[in-house]
Tab-separated table of C-alpha atoms and ligand atoms in Angstrom:
chain	number	residue	atom	x	y	z
Y	1	MET	CA	-223.071	-8.656	11.395
Y	2	THR	CA	-221.485	-10.489	15.079
Y	3	THR	CA	-218.952	-7.697	17.053
Y	4	ILE	CA	-217.220	-8.326	19.855
Y	5	ASP	CA	-218.897	-7.410	23.049
Y	6	ASP	CA	-222.043	-9.797	20.930
Y	7	LEU	CA	-219.854	-12.335	21.455
Y	8	ILE	CA	-218.849	-11.295	25.493
Y	9	GLN	CA	-222.106	-10.896	25.853
Y	10	LYS	CA	-222.534	-14.627	24.981
Y	11	ILE	CA	-219.993	-16.065	26.965
Y	12	LYS	CA	-220.938	-13.039	29.713
Y	13	PHE	CA	-225.162	-14.781	29.425
Y	14	TYR	CA	-223.586	-18.870	30.104
Y	15	ALA	CA	-220.359	-18.421	31.593
Y	16	PRO	CA	-220.196	-15.161	34.319
Y	17	ASN	CA	-217.633	-15.498	35.907
Y	18	ALA	CA	-214.871	-15.734	31.876
Y	19	ASP	CA	-212.174	-13.594	32.273
Y	20	LEU	CA	-213.534	-11.774	29.229
Y	21	ASP	CA	-210.664	-9.013	29.479
Y	22	LEU	CA	-208.590	-11.526	28.225
Y	23	VAL	CA	-211.224	-12.797	24.917
Y	24	ARG	CA	-211.578	-8.750	24.662
Y	25	LEU	CA	-208.024	-8.441	24.830
Y	26	ALA	CA	-207.631	-11.873	21.694
Y	27	PHE	CA	-209.264	-9.649	19.820
Y	28	ASP	CA	-207.136	-7.065	19.590
Y	29	TYR	CA	-203.937	-8.812	19.580
Y	30	ALA	CA	-205.797	-10.737	16.273
Y	31	LYS	CA	-206.845	-7.857	14.560
Y	32	LYS	CA	-204.417	-5.759	14.708
Y	33	ALA	CA	-202.429	-9.565	13.418
Y	34	HIS	CA	-205.174	-9.719	10.335
Y	35	ASN	CA	-204.538	-6.151	9.609
Y	36	GLY	CA	-204.883	-5.531	6.307
Y	37	GLN	CA	-205.590	-8.528	5.551
Y	38	LYS	CA	-209.063	-8.826	3.982
Y	39	ARG	CA	-211.524	-13.184	3.231
Y	40	LEU	CA	-211.894	-13.640	-0.868
Y	41	SER	CA	-215.799	-11.661	-0.014
Y	42	GLY	CA	-213.186	-8.536	0.277
Y	43	GLU	CA	-214.124	-7.977	4.342
Y	44	PRO	CA	-211.436	-7.975	7.052
Y	45	TYR	CA	-210.102	-10.936	8.108
Y	46	ILE	CA	-211.447	-10.302	11.859
Y	47	ASN	CA	-214.189	-11.049	10.506
Y	48	HIS	CA	-213.457	-15.318	10.066
Y	49	PRO	CA	-212.207	-15.172	13.585
Y	50	LEU	CA	-214.589	-13.352	15.592
Y	51	ALA	CA	-217.516	-15.746	14.175
Y	52	THR	CA	-215.544	-18.754	14.184
Y	53	ALA	CA	-215.866	-17.870	18.040
Y	54	MET	CA	-218.907	-17.414	17.894
Y	55	ASN	CA	-219.208	-20.611	16.217
Y	56	LEU	CA	-217.896	-22.508	20.168
Y	57	ALA	CA	-219.292	-20.089	22.131
Y	58	GLU	CA	-222.665	-21.165	21.141
Y	59	MET	CA	-221.455	-25.064	22.058
Y	60	LYS	CA	-220.999	-22.803	25.390
Y	61	LEU	CA	-217.511	-23.689	25.604
Y	62	HIS	CA	-215.243	-22.500	27.279
Y	63	GLN	CA	-212.767	-19.106	26.982
Y	64	ASP	CA	-209.620	-20.940	26.317
Y	65	ILE	CA	-211.096	-22.794	23.825
Y	66	ILE	CA	-212.380	-20.081	22.406
Y	67	ILE	CA	-209.113	-17.078	22.483
Y	68	ALA	CA	-207.332	-19.787	20.928
Y	69	GLY	CA	-210.545	-19.705	18.246
Y	70	LEU	CA	-210.159	-15.444	17.966
Y	71	LEU	CA	-206.336	-16.565	17.176
Y	72	HIS	CA	-206.601	-19.576	14.538
Y	73	ASP	CA	-205.686	-18.275	11.590
Y	74	ILE	CA	-202.939	-16.162	13.822
Y	75	PRO	CA	-199.653	-18.775	12.733
Y	76	GLU	CA	-200.131	-19.552	9.129
Y	77	GLU	CA	-201.680	-15.717	7.943
Y	78	THR	CA	-198.649	-13.978	9.436
Y	79	HIS	CA	-195.488	-16.737	9.127
Y	80	PRO	CA	-196.439	-19.274	6.981
Y	81	GLU	CA	-193.256	-20.419	6.353
Y	82	ASN	CA	-192.290	-21.019	10.764
Y	83	PRO	CA	-195.686	-20.719	12.474
Y	84	GLU	CA	-192.843	-21.327	15.679
Y	85	ILE	CA	-192.624	-17.439	15.398
Y	86	ALA	CA	-196.291	-16.425	15.929
Y	87	LEU	CA	-196.902	-19.643	18.298
Y	88	ARG	CA	-194.228	-18.614	21.166
Y	89	GLU	CA	-195.933	-15.199	21.092
Y	90	ILE	CA	-199.537	-16.543	21.946
Y	91	LYS	CA	-198.074	-19.540	24.738
Y	92	HIS	CA	-196.107	-16.019	25.695
Y	93	ASN	CA	-199.242	-13.983	25.605
Y	94	PHE	CA	-202.047	-16.406	26.345
Y	95	GLY	CA	-200.408	-19.189	27.810
Y	96	GLU	CA	-199.841	-23.338	27.380
Y	97	GLU	CA	-202.796	-24.414	26.667
Y	98	VAL	CA	-203.857	-21.234	24.757
Y	99	ALA	CA	-201.159	-22.275	22.215
Y	100	PHE	CA	-201.457	-26.134	23.130
Y	101	MET	CA	-204.861	-25.573	21.028
Y	102	VAL	CA	-203.835	-22.996	17.871
Y	103	ARG	CA	-200.019	-25.827	17.001
Y	104	GLY	CA	-202.729	-27.802	16.967
Y	105	ILE	CA	-205.318	-25.453	14.384
Y	106	THR	CA	-202.387	-25.403	12.256
Y	107	LYS	CA	-201.472	-28.641	11.693
Y	108	LEU	CA	-203.678	-29.251	10.337
Y	109	GLY	CA	-204.189	-27.349	7.893
Y	110	LYS	CA	-201.278	-29.222	6.654
Y	111	ILE	CA	-202.551	-31.600	5.005
Y	112	LYS	CA	-203.473	-31.091	0.930
Y	113	TYR	CA	-206.797	-32.246	-0.857
Y	114	ARG	CA	-205.020	-34.571	-3.562
Y	115	GLY	CA	-207.893	-37.112	-5.022
Y	116	MET	CA	-210.879	-38.531	-3.181
Y	117	GLU	CA	-210.862	-41.859	-1.940
Y	118	ARG	CA	-207.018	-41.004	-0.703
Y	119	TYR	CA	-208.228	-38.069	0.869
Y	120	LEU	CA	-210.791	-39.825	2.549
Y	121	GLU	CA	-209.456	-42.472	4.326
Y	122	ASN	CA	-206.607	-40.032	5.065
Y	123	LEU	CA	-208.595	-37.510	6.570
Y	124	ARG	CA	-210.651	-39.521	9.688
Y	125	LYS	CA	-207.274	-41.135	10.346
Y	126	MET	CA	-205.152	-37.425	10.472
Y	127	PHE	CA	-208.674	-36.419	12.292
Y	128	ILE	CA	-207.860	-38.807	15.240
Y	129	ALA	CA	-204.291	-38.217	14.916
Y	130	MET	CA	-204.300	-34.482	15.449
Y	131	ALA	CA	-207.283	-35.150	18.459
Y	132	GLU	CA	-204.779	-34.844	20.212
Y	133	ASP	CA	-207.038	-32.757	22.100
Y	134	VAL	CA	-211.598	-32.691	20.822
Y	135	ARG	CA	-210.897	-29.564	21.996
Y	136	VAL	CA	-209.519	-28.865	18.495
Y	137	ILE	CA	-211.564	-30.651	16.706
Y	138	PHE	CA	-214.092	-28.321	17.825
Y	139	ILE	CA	-212.623	-25.466	17.084
Y	140	LYS	CA	-212.294	-26.941	13.171
Y	141	PHE	CA	-215.093	-27.264	14.067
Y	142	ALA	CA	-216.521	-24.277	14.148
Y	143	ASP	CA	-213.836	-22.758	11.758
Y	144	ARG	CA	-215.008	-25.075	9.254
Y	145	LEU	CA	-218.780	-23.532	9.773
Y	146	HIS	CA	-218.184	-19.943	9.162
Y	147	ASN	CA	-215.651	-20.999	5.830
Y	148	LEU	CA	-219.472	-22.757	4.888
Y	149	GLU	CA	-221.154	-19.992	5.281
Y	150	THR	CA	-218.905	-17.747	3.465
Y	151	LEU	CA	-218.290	-20.560	0.681
Y	152	ASP	CA	-219.841	-17.884	-1.935
Y	153	ALA	CA	-216.743	-16.297	-2.838
Y	154	GLN	CA	-214.557	-19.113	-3.806
Y	155	PRO	CA	-214.231	-20.969	-7.133
Y	156	PRO	CA	-216.442	-23.297	-7.755
Y	157	ALA	CA	-214.090	-25.944	-8.202
Y	158	LYS	CA	-212.935	-25.839	-4.087
Y	159	GLN	CA	-217.020	-24.856	-3.412
Y	160	LYS	CA	-217.178	-28.726	-3.794
Y	161	ARG	CA	-214.443	-29.833	-3.029
Y	162	ILE	CA	-215.175	-27.447	0.670
Y	163	ALA	CA	-219.048	-29.377	0.808
Y	164	MET	CA	-217.482	-32.771	-0.012
Y	165	GLU	CA	-214.978	-32.565	2.790
Y	166	THR	CA	-217.530	-31.395	4.254
Y	167	MET	CA	-219.810	-34.067	4.723
Y	168	GLU	CA	-218.140	-36.818	3.999
Y	169	ILE	CA	-215.368	-36.144	7.031
Y	170	TYR	CA	-216.980	-33.145	9.276
Y	171	ALA	CA	-219.897	-34.220	9.379
Y	172	PRO	CA	-220.029	-37.726	9.946
Y	173	ILE	CA	-216.915	-36.995	12.632
Y	174	ALA	CA	-219.661	-34.071	14.917
Y	175	ASN	CA	-221.602	-37.417	14.002
Y	176	ARG	CA	-219.860	-39.878	15.580
Y	177	LEU	CA	-219.544	-36.921	18.422
Y	178	GLY	CA	-222.660	-36.827	19.831
Y	179	MET	CA	-222.482	-32.909	17.464
Y	180	GLY	CA	-226.517	-33.514	16.242
Y	181	GLU	CA	-226.359	-29.332	16.198
Y	182	ILE	CA	-223.498	-29.591	14.702
Y	183	LYS	CA	-223.724	-31.915	12.182
Y	184	GLY	CA	-227.007	-30.971	11.252
Y	185	ARG	CA	-225.036	-27.145	10.392
Y	186	LEU	CA	-222.914	-28.376	8.086
Y	187	GLU	CA	-224.584	-30.671	5.742
Y	188	ASP	CA	-227.629	-28.006	5.987
Y	189	LEU	CA	-224.574	-25.892	4.176
Y	190	SER	CA	-222.915	-27.434	2.371
Y	191	PHE	CA	-226.212	-29.275	0.042
Y	192	PRO	CA	-226.637	-26.559	-1.932
Y	193	TYR	CA	-223.070	-26.353	-3.026
Y	194	LEU	CA	-223.021	-29.804	-3.837
Y	195	TYR	CA	-227.433	-30.593	-5.244
Y	196	PRO	CA	-227.973	-26.886	-6.046
Y	197	ARG	CA	-231.915	-28.077	-7.946
Y	198	ASP	CA	-232.324	-30.153	-5.544
Y	199	PHE	CA	-231.508	-28.348	-2.585
Y	200	GLU	CA	-233.859	-24.843	-4.441
Y	201	LYS	CA	-237.109	-27.359	-4.889
Y	202	LEU	CA	-237.113	-29.384	-1.852
Y	203	LYS	CA	-236.474	-25.601	-0.318
Y	204	LYS	CA	-239.748	-24.413	-2.199
Y	205	GLU	CA	-241.187	-27.351	-1.284
Y	206	VAL	CA	-241.337	-27.419	2.860
Y	207	ALA	CA	-241.079	-23.712	3.570
Y	208	PRO	CA	-245.304	-24.148	2.302
Y	209	ARG	CA	-245.763	-26.697	4.634
Y	210	TYR	CA	-244.109	-25.180	6.962
Y	211	ARG	CA	-245.791	-21.913	7.040
Y	212	ALA	CA	-249.197	-24.555	6.813
Y	213	LYS	CA	-248.289	-26.106	10.258
Y	214	GLU	CA	-247.266	-23.755	12.797
Y	215	ASP	CA	-250.674	-22.089	13.448
Y	216	TYR	CA	-251.957	-25.830	13.939
Y	217	LEU	CA	-248.728	-26.465	15.763
Y	218	LYS	CA	-249.318	-23.174	18.099
Y	219	LYS	CA	-253.330	-25.402	19.456
Y	220	THR	CA	-251.267	-28.553	19.862
Y	221	ARG	CA	-248.485	-27.705	22.154
Y	222	ILE	CA	-250.703	-25.490	24.676
Y	223	LYS	CA	-252.864	-28.617	24.756
Y	224	LEU	CA	-249.854	-30.686	25.998
Y	225	LEU	CA	-249.355	-27.905	27.900
Y	226	LYS	CA	-251.970	-27.800	29.874
Y	227	ALA	CA	-252.865	-31.780	30.421
Y	228	VAL	CA	-249.560	-31.907	31.547
Y	229	SER	CA	-249.531	-29.085	34.202
Y	230	GLN	CA	-252.804	-30.432	35.509
Y	231	PHE	CA	-251.080	-33.857	36.009
Y	232	SER	CA	-249.915	-34.535	38.934
Y	233	PHE	CA	-247.715	-37.889	40.793
Y	234	GLY	CA	-249.322	-38.231	43.480
Y	235	PRO	CA	-249.402	-37.385	47.451
Y	236	ALA	CA	-247.039	-34.101	46.770
Y	237	GLY	CA	-243.594	-35.193	49.474
Y	238	GLU	CA	-243.808	-39.060	47.879
Y	239	ASP	CA	-241.687	-38.139	45.424
Y	240	GLN	CA	-238.554	-36.362	46.961
Y	241	LYS	CA	-237.138	-34.390	44.012
Y	242	ASN	CA	-240.512	-33.154	43.078
Y	243	GLN	CA	-241.536	-32.352	45.659
Y	244	SER	CA	-244.284	-29.953	44.090
Y	245	GLY	CA	-245.451	-33.592	42.210
Y	246	ARG	CA	-245.842	-31.438	39.310
Y	247	ILE	CA	-244.296	-32.616	35.555
Y	248	LYS	CA	-241.448	-29.807	35.463
Y	249	VAL	CA	-241.644	-28.511	31.682
Y	250	PHE	CA	-238.185	-26.485	30.244
Y	251	SER	CA	-240.108	-26.487	27.151
Y	252	ILE	CA	-242.046	-27.090	25.071
Y	253	HIS	CA	-240.654	-26.222	21.094
Y	254	GLY	CA	-241.248	-26.915	17.770
Y	255	ARG	CA	-238.200	-28.406	15.653
Y	256	THR	CA	-238.135	-29.104	11.998
Y	257	LYS	CA	-236.582	-30.849	9.769
Y	258	ARG	CA	-232.794	-30.369	8.558
Y	259	LEU	CA	-233.228	-30.467	4.585
Y	260	TRP	CA	-230.411	-32.833	4.402
Y	261	SER	CA	-232.345	-35.356	6.585
Y	262	ILE	CA	-235.663	-34.990	4.016
Y	263	HIS	CA	-233.256	-35.267	0.970
Y	264	LYS	CA	-231.579	-38.106	2.908
Y	265	LYS	CA	-234.898	-39.750	4.204
Y	266	LEU	CA	-237.103	-39.156	-0.149
Y	267	GLN	CA	-234.396	-41.340	-1.555
Y	268	GLN	CA	-233.637	-44.044	1.156
Y	269	LYS	CA	-237.299	-44.263	1.118
Y	270	GLY	CA	-237.679	-43.236	-2.391
Y	271	TYR	CA	-240.228	-41.456	-1.660
Y	272	GLU	CA	-242.004	-38.714	-4.247
Y	273	ASP	CA	-242.825	-36.270	-1.872
Y	274	LEU	CA	-243.083	-34.541	0.936
Y	275	SER	CA	-246.364	-36.459	2.705
Y	276	LYS	CA	-244.735	-39.475	4.303
Y	277	ILE	CA	-242.637	-37.239	6.972
Y	278	TYR	CA	-244.084	-37.664	9.387
Y	279	ASP	CA	-240.944	-35.132	10.631
Y	280	LEU	CA	-241.102	-32.508	8.741
Y	281	VAL	CA	-242.118	-30.485	11.876
Y	282	ALA	CA	-242.042	-32.558	15.163
Y	283	LEU	CA	-242.608	-30.745	18.536
Y	284	ARG	CA	-239.800	-31.319	21.214
Y	285	VAL	CA	-241.122	-31.725	25.126
Y	286	ILE	CA	-237.688	-31.280	27.813
Y	287	VAL	CA	-238.287	-31.650	31.105
Y	288	ASP	CA	-236.880	-32.889	33.928
Y	289	THR	CA	-236.254	-36.849	35.249
Y	290	VAL	CA	-236.646	-39.795	33.169
Y	291	ALA	CA	-239.894	-40.712	35.193
Y	292	GLU	CA	-241.713	-37.845	33.421
Y	293	CYS	CA	-240.494	-38.472	30.256
Y	294	TYR	CA	-241.888	-41.736	30.326
Y	295	THR	CA	-245.691	-39.742	31.993
Y	296	VAL	CA	-245.358	-37.343	29.262
Y	297	LEU	CA	-245.876	-40.426	26.111
Y	298	GLY	CA	-248.569	-41.385	28.573
Y	299	ILE	CA	-250.493	-38.652	28.034
Y	300	ILE	CA	-249.771	-37.276	24.422
Y	301	HIS	CA	-251.110	-41.338	23.661
Y	302	GLN	CA	-253.701	-40.047	26.113
Y	303	LEU	CA	-255.062	-36.888	23.553
Y	304	TRP	CA	-254.354	-38.586	21.072
Y	305	LYS	CA	-254.375	-42.278	19.509
Y	306	PRO	CA	-250.587	-43.293	18.234
Y	307	LEU	CA	-249.425	-44.461	14.933
Y	308	LYS	CA	-248.415	-47.801	15.181
Y	309	GLY	CA	-244.704	-48.745	15.019
Y	310	ARG	CA	-243.893	-45.315	15.109
Y	311	ILE	CA	-243.064	-45.163	19.411
Y	312	LYS	CA	-239.724	-45.552	19.709
Y	313	ASP	CA	-237.537	-45.533	22.962
Y	314	TYR	CA	-234.369	-44.308	22.431
Y	315	ILE	CA	-234.240	-43.632	26.091
Y	316	ALA	CA	-234.043	-47.550	26.875
Y	317	GLN	CA	-232.566	-47.805	23.643
Y	318	PRO	CA	-229.889	-45.315	23.223
Y	319	LYS	CA	-227.912	-44.736	19.327
Y	320	PRO	CA	-225.714	-45.554	18.995
Y	321	ASN	CA	-223.253	-42.142	19.315
Y	322	GLY	CA	-225.713	-42.545	22.430
Y	323	TYR	CA	-228.411	-40.175	21.353
Y	324	GLN	CA	-231.965	-40.305	23.951
Y	325	SER	CA	-235.166	-39.815	24.214
Y	326	LEU	CA	-238.665	-40.976	23.729
Y	327	HIS	CA	-239.597	-40.303	20.085
Y	328	THR	CA	-243.869	-40.898	18.784
Y	329	THR	CA	-246.233	-39.885	16.254
Y	330	VAL	CA	-250.396	-39.327	16.387
Y	331	PHE	CA	-253.318	-38.433	14.565
Y	332	CYS	CA	-253.466	-34.890	16.569
Y	333	ASP	CA	-256.817	-33.657	15.893
Y	334	ASP	CA	-257.960	-32.902	12.306
Y	335	GLY	CA	-256.716	-35.700	11.872
Y	336	GLU	CA	-253.270	-34.073	11.567
Y	337	ILE	CA	-249.865	-35.955	11.845
Y	338	VAL	CA	-247.237	-34.962	14.712
Y	339	GLU	CA	-244.574	-36.448	15.916
Y	340	PHE	CA	-243.918	-35.608	19.468
Y	341	GLN	CA	-239.627	-35.919	20.740
Y	342	ILE	CA	-239.464	-35.785	24.488
Y	343	ARG	CA	-236.059	-36.204	27.262
Y	344	THR	CA	-235.056	-34.685	30.121
Y	345	LYS	CA	-232.723	-31.716	29.614
Y	346	LYS	CA	-229.529	-33.324	29.732
Y	347	MET	CA	-230.338	-35.490	27.180
Y	348	HIS	CA	-230.858	-32.321	25.037
Y	349	GLU	CA	-228.114	-30.368	25.722
Y	350	GLU	CA	-225.766	-34.050	25.073
Y	351	ALA	CA	-227.764	-34.455	21.625
Y	352	GLU	CA	-227.304	-31.157	20.332
Y	353	TYR	CA	-223.590	-31.072	21.957
Y	354	GLY	CA	-222.337	-33.521	23.162
Y	355	ILE	CA	-219.612	-35.964	22.377
Y	356	ALA	CA	-220.890	-40.167	23.135
Y	357	SER	CA	-218.472	-42.812	22.323
Y	358	HIS	CA	-218.539	-45.802	18.944
Y	359	TRP	CA	-217.510	-42.316	17.072
Y	360	TYR	CA	-215.358	-44.354	15.142
Y	361	TYR	CA	-217.947	-46.884	13.539
Y	362	ASP	CA	-218.509	-45.026	9.628
Y	363	GLU	CA	-222.287	-44.340	8.801
Y	364	ARG	CA	-222.967	-47.628	7.170
Y	365	GLY	CA	-222.101	-49.125	10.495
Y	366	SER	CA	-218.546	-50.929	9.796
Y	367	MET	CA	-215.187	-50.321	10.519
Y	368	PRO	CA	-213.191	-47.945	8.725
Y	369	VAL	CA	-209.313	-47.689	8.371
Y	370	ALA	CA	-208.564	-47.664	12.411
Y	371	LYS	CA	-209.761	-51.377	13.638
Y	372	ASP	CA	-206.206	-53.063	13.582
Y	373	LEU	CA	-205.348	-50.177	16.182
Y	374	LYS	CA	-205.617	-50.422	19.067
Y	375	TRP	CA	-206.442	-47.207	20.994
Y	376	VAL	CA	-209.456	-47.145	18.515
Y	377	ARG	CA	-210.662	-49.638	21.380
Y	378	GLU	CA	-210.184	-47.078	24.109
Y	379	LEU	CA	-211.843	-44.466	22.835
Y	380	THR	CA	-214.663	-46.100	24.138
Y	381	LYS	CA	-214.038	-44.928	27.867
Y	382	TRP	CA	-214.593	-41.885	25.935
Y	383	LYS	CA	-217.546	-41.435	27.465
Y	384	LYS	CA	-217.803	-42.185	30.891
Y	385	GLU	CA	-214.018	-40.448	31.693
Y	386	PHE	CA	-216.112	-37.146	30.108
Y	387	GLU	CA	-219.342	-37.761	33.024
Y	388	GLU	CA	-217.309	-38.586	36.055
Y	389	ASN	CA	-215.192	-35.608	35.705
Y	390	GLN	CA	-215.783	-32.558	35.860
Y	391	ARG	CA	-213.254	-30.302	33.761
Y	392	TYR	CA	-214.403	-32.227	31.525
Y	393	LEU	CA	-212.696	-30.925	28.570
Y	394	GLU	CA	-209.487	-30.568	30.517
Y	395	SER	CA	-209.489	-34.974	31.006
Y	396	LEU	CA	-210.245	-34.927	27.351
Y	397	LYS	CA	-206.669	-34.983	26.021
Y	398	ILE	CA	-206.769	-38.098	24.997
Y	399	ASP	CA	-204.434	-39.678	26.908
Y	400	VAL	CA	-205.125	-43.654	24.768
Y	401	PHE	CA	-202.563	-41.232	22.497
Y	402	GLN	CA	-199.810	-42.239	25.038
Y	403	ASN	CA	-198.164	-44.477	22.965
Y	404	ARG	CA	-198.722	-43.797	19.334
Y	405	ILE	CA	-197.615	-40.957	16.999
Y	406	PHE	CA	-199.388	-39.801	14.303
Y	407	VAL	CA	-196.624	-38.321	11.166
Y	408	PHE	CA	-197.490	-37.086	7.537
Y	409	THR	CA	-195.556	-38.178	4.248
Y	410	PRO	CA	-194.934	-35.525	2.147
Y	411	LYS	CA	-197.358	-36.639	0.018
Y	412	GLY	CA	-200.348	-35.676	2.801
Y	413	ASP	CA	-199.785	-39.668	3.917
Y	414	VAL	CA	-200.921	-40.358	7.862
Y	415	ILE	CA	-198.585	-42.437	9.032
Y	416	ASP	CA	-198.247	-44.293	12.289
Y	417	LEU	CA	-195.800	-45.653	14.086
Y	418	PRO	CA	-195.103	-45.850	18.202
Y	419	GLU	CA	-193.778	-43.498	20.506
Y	420	ASN	CA	-189.888	-41.970	19.870
Y	421	SER	CA	-190.229	-43.898	16.693
Y	422	THR	CA	-187.091	-42.100	13.970
Y	423	PRO	CA	-187.228	-41.327	10.728
Y	424	VAL	CA	-185.088	-44.970	10.059
Y	425	ASP	CA	-188.310	-46.302	11.389
Y	426	PHE	CA	-191.179	-43.751	9.192
Y	427	ALA	CA	-188.854	-44.954	6.027
Y	428	TYR	CA	-189.065	-48.894	6.813
Y	429	THR	CA	-193.108	-48.903	7.339
Y	430	LEU	CA	-193.229	-47.801	4.213
Y	431	HIS	CA	-191.314	-49.281	2.338
Y	432	SER	CA	-188.270	-51.948	2.806
Y	433	ASP	CA	-186.012	-49.733	0.524
Y	434	LEU	CA	-186.688	-46.828	1.313
Y	435	GLY	CA	-185.637	-48.411	4.496
Y	436	ASP	CA	-182.647	-49.837	3.119
Y	437	LYS	CA	-181.079	-47.078	1.039
Y	438	CYS	CA	-181.625	-43.551	3.825
Y	439	ILE	CA	-179.302	-41.901	3.964
Y	440	GLY	CA	-180.590	-38.233	6.143
Y	441	ALA	CA	-184.535	-37.453	6.576
Y	442	LYS	CA	-186.364	-34.005	6.306
Y	443	VAL	CA	-188.483	-33.634	9.152
Y	444	ASN	CA	-191.476	-30.359	8.653
Y	445	GLU	CA	-188.057	-29.277	6.118
Y	446	GLN	CA	-185.170	-29.264	8.068
Y	447	ILE	CA	-182.538	-31.718	7.820
Y	448	ALA	CA	-182.888	-33.868	10.818
Y	449	LYS	CA	-180.823	-36.730	11.611
Y	450	LEU	CA	-181.453	-40.039	11.657
Y	451	ASP	CA	-182.251	-40.843	15.628
Y	452	THR	CA	-184.609	-38.189	15.882
Y	453	LYS	CA	-187.422	-38.494	17.739
Y	454	LEU	CA	-190.848	-37.754	15.505
Y	455	GLN	CA	-193.335	-35.772	17.286
Y	456	SER	CA	-197.011	-36.176	15.881
Y	457	GLY	CA	-198.190	-34.073	13.278
Y	458	ASP	CA	-194.321	-34.667	11.911
Y	459	VAL	CA	-193.242	-34.534	7.666
Y	460	ILE	CA	-191.169	-36.234	7.437
Y	461	GLU	CA	-189.304	-36.735	3.891
Y	462	ILE	CA	-186.333	-39.551	3.676
Y	463	LEU	CA	-183.546	-38.664	1.316
Y	464	THR	CA	-182.494	-42.116	-0.065
Y	465	ASP	CA	-179.170	-42.587	-1.899
Y	466	LYS	CA	-179.826	-45.385	-5.054
Y	467	ASN	CA	-176.227	-46.977	-4.809
Y	468	ARG	CA	-177.053	-47.812	-1.521
Y	469	LYS	CA	-176.217	-51.803	-0.277
Y	470	ALA	CA	-176.713	-52.043	3.371
Y	471	PRO	CA	-178.407	-50.937	5.754
Y	472	SER	CA	-176.764	-49.380	9.023
Y	473	ALA	CA	-175.998	-51.978	12.400
Y	474	ASP	CA	-176.523	-48.880	14.176
Y	475	TRP	CA	-179.158	-47.980	13.264
Y	476	LEU	CA	-180.606	-51.040	15.134
Y	477	LYS	CA	-179.678	-48.651	18.319
Y	478	PHE	CA	-182.882	-46.364	17.945
Y	479	VAL	CA	-185.261	-47.601	16.189
Y	480	LYS	CA	-188.450	-48.789	17.283
Y	481	THR	CA	-190.157	-51.015	15.413
Y	482	ASN	CA	-189.956	-54.436	14.955
Y	483	ALA	CA	-190.585	-54.221	11.663
Y	484	ALA	CA	-187.346	-51.979	10.894
Y	485	ARG	CA	-185.722	-54.086	13.384
Y	486	HIS	CA	-186.436	-57.362	11.259
Y	487	LYS	CA	-185.360	-56.174	8.041
Y	488	ILE	CA	-182.505	-54.188	8.994
Y	489	LYS	CA	-180.767	-57.282	11.132
Y	490	SER	CA	-182.555	-59.968	7.837
Y	491	HIS	CA	-180.760	-57.595	5.942
Y	492	LEU	CA	-177.820	-57.838	7.849
Y	493	LYS	CA	-177.690	-61.027	8.010
Y	494	GLN	CA	-178.090	-61.873	4.228
Y	495	SER	CA	-174.758	-59.381	3.493
Y	496	LYS	CA	-172.495	-60.919	6.120
Y	497	LYS	CA	-172.733	-64.547	4.243
Y	498	LEU	CA	-172.501	-62.889	0.711
Y	499	ARG	CA	-168.718	-61.780	2.320
G	1	LIG	MN1	-209.495	-20.155	10.162
C-alpha cells in the first residue's frame, strides 16, 4: 500500500527542489475532503488520489501536476451539483494552475458512455477538446491506471466497458503521445477483462519461457558488456564529448514483452504458439550518443550473427509516434535467438513517457474524425515546441485551440465552434430547425441568454417552441458561425417575401 511518505520520497528523488510541504498539504487537504468516503473495494477513498499522484510521480512530473492529481476527485465527490465551490477553494489554497488542471479533469468526467461507436468518436474528439492542457491528459491516464488496478471491485458490465474504453481510446492516445510505458500498462491491465481466457492461457505459456531465458540473458549481458568496455574510439581526445574514447553505457537490461502485444502479434501473424516470437525477451542497451548506438550494433554483429531482415534502424527512420532505437535479432551462443534494442538515454526516456507528434492518426494510419479541423495540423508543432522550450509543460497549453471551443450536447456529443460562439450558433450547427425554433438555452443546467459566450466544456441544451415561426433579426448581431448567419438571413428573406 502506497503512503504519502512513499510519494514524497519518490518526488524527492527526481526533483530535490520541489515544494514537498505543499504536496503534503495537498494530501492532508484531500484526505479531509474525502473523509468518510470509501471506494467500492471498501478501502478509504484517499487511496485512489494517492495512487494517481504516485503514477504521476512515476512519470517524473512537476509538483503542481502531482498536487492536481491528489485533488482531482474533490469537486466531483464533494460538490457534484456545483463543482465550482470546491474549485474556488482549491484555487485559493493551491493556486490558479492547480485549479485549472482539476477543473479540466472534472470536465472530462461529464461525458457518459452510451453505445460504443458513437462514444469512440466523441471520446477521441473530447480528449483533444479537453486537452487545453496536456497535463490534464497525464492526470487522466494516471487516474485510469489506478481505476484499472482496482477494477475487480466493479460489476462485470462496468469492468468490460472501462477495459474496452481504455483499449480503444486511452491506449491509442498514449501511443500517439509517444508514452509507451503508459500505453503498455493500460493495455495489459485491460486485457484480462476483455479476453479472460486468452489472457490466462498466455500468462501460463509465457512464464516458463521467461524463467528459462533468465540465466542465459545474464550470461549474454556480461559478454556484451565486456566487449563494449574493451572497445575504444581510437586516440583519446579525438571525440570531444567522450575524452576516454570509451563507450558510455548507462545500462544493459532485459525487457519482457507485454502480454497484450504478444497476443496481438500472435493474432496478426497467425502463429500457433510463441516459438516464432523472437522478441519475447529483449536486451536493451542504453548509451550516451547516437554514434555509440551504431558502434554497439557493430559490436553485437561481430559477436553474433544477425538474422536476415531483422535489423531495424528506427534512429534514421523513427516510427510515426517518434520512437527511436536500433533493433537487431541475432543467433547468440548455442543458437539461441535474442533481440537487442539500442538507444540513447534521451531516446529511452522519450520512448517511455515522451510526448510525440502525429498522434492524431489512427492505429491503421488513417485520419479519424478530426481531419478537417485546421488546428489538428497545428498539433504537429507540439513536438518541436516541446523540445525547444525548457519549461515545456507550461508551454503545452495548446494554443492551437485558441480559436476553437468544444461544447457538449446534453447527450455528450462534442461540437466544435469558433471562439465566442453563442447558444444560437450551437443550435444552428446541430440542425437548422433547432435554430429557427430556438427560444432559450440552458448552459450547464442554468438558464442562459441567447447571446451568452460559450466556453469549452459547457453543456448546452436548446429550449424550443414548436410554434415559433422564424429566427430573430437581432441574432445577427452576435452569431459567430457562417452557418447560423446564413440560415437566419435566408429565413428572414423568405418571410419578407411571404408578407
Ligand atoms: Mn479518479
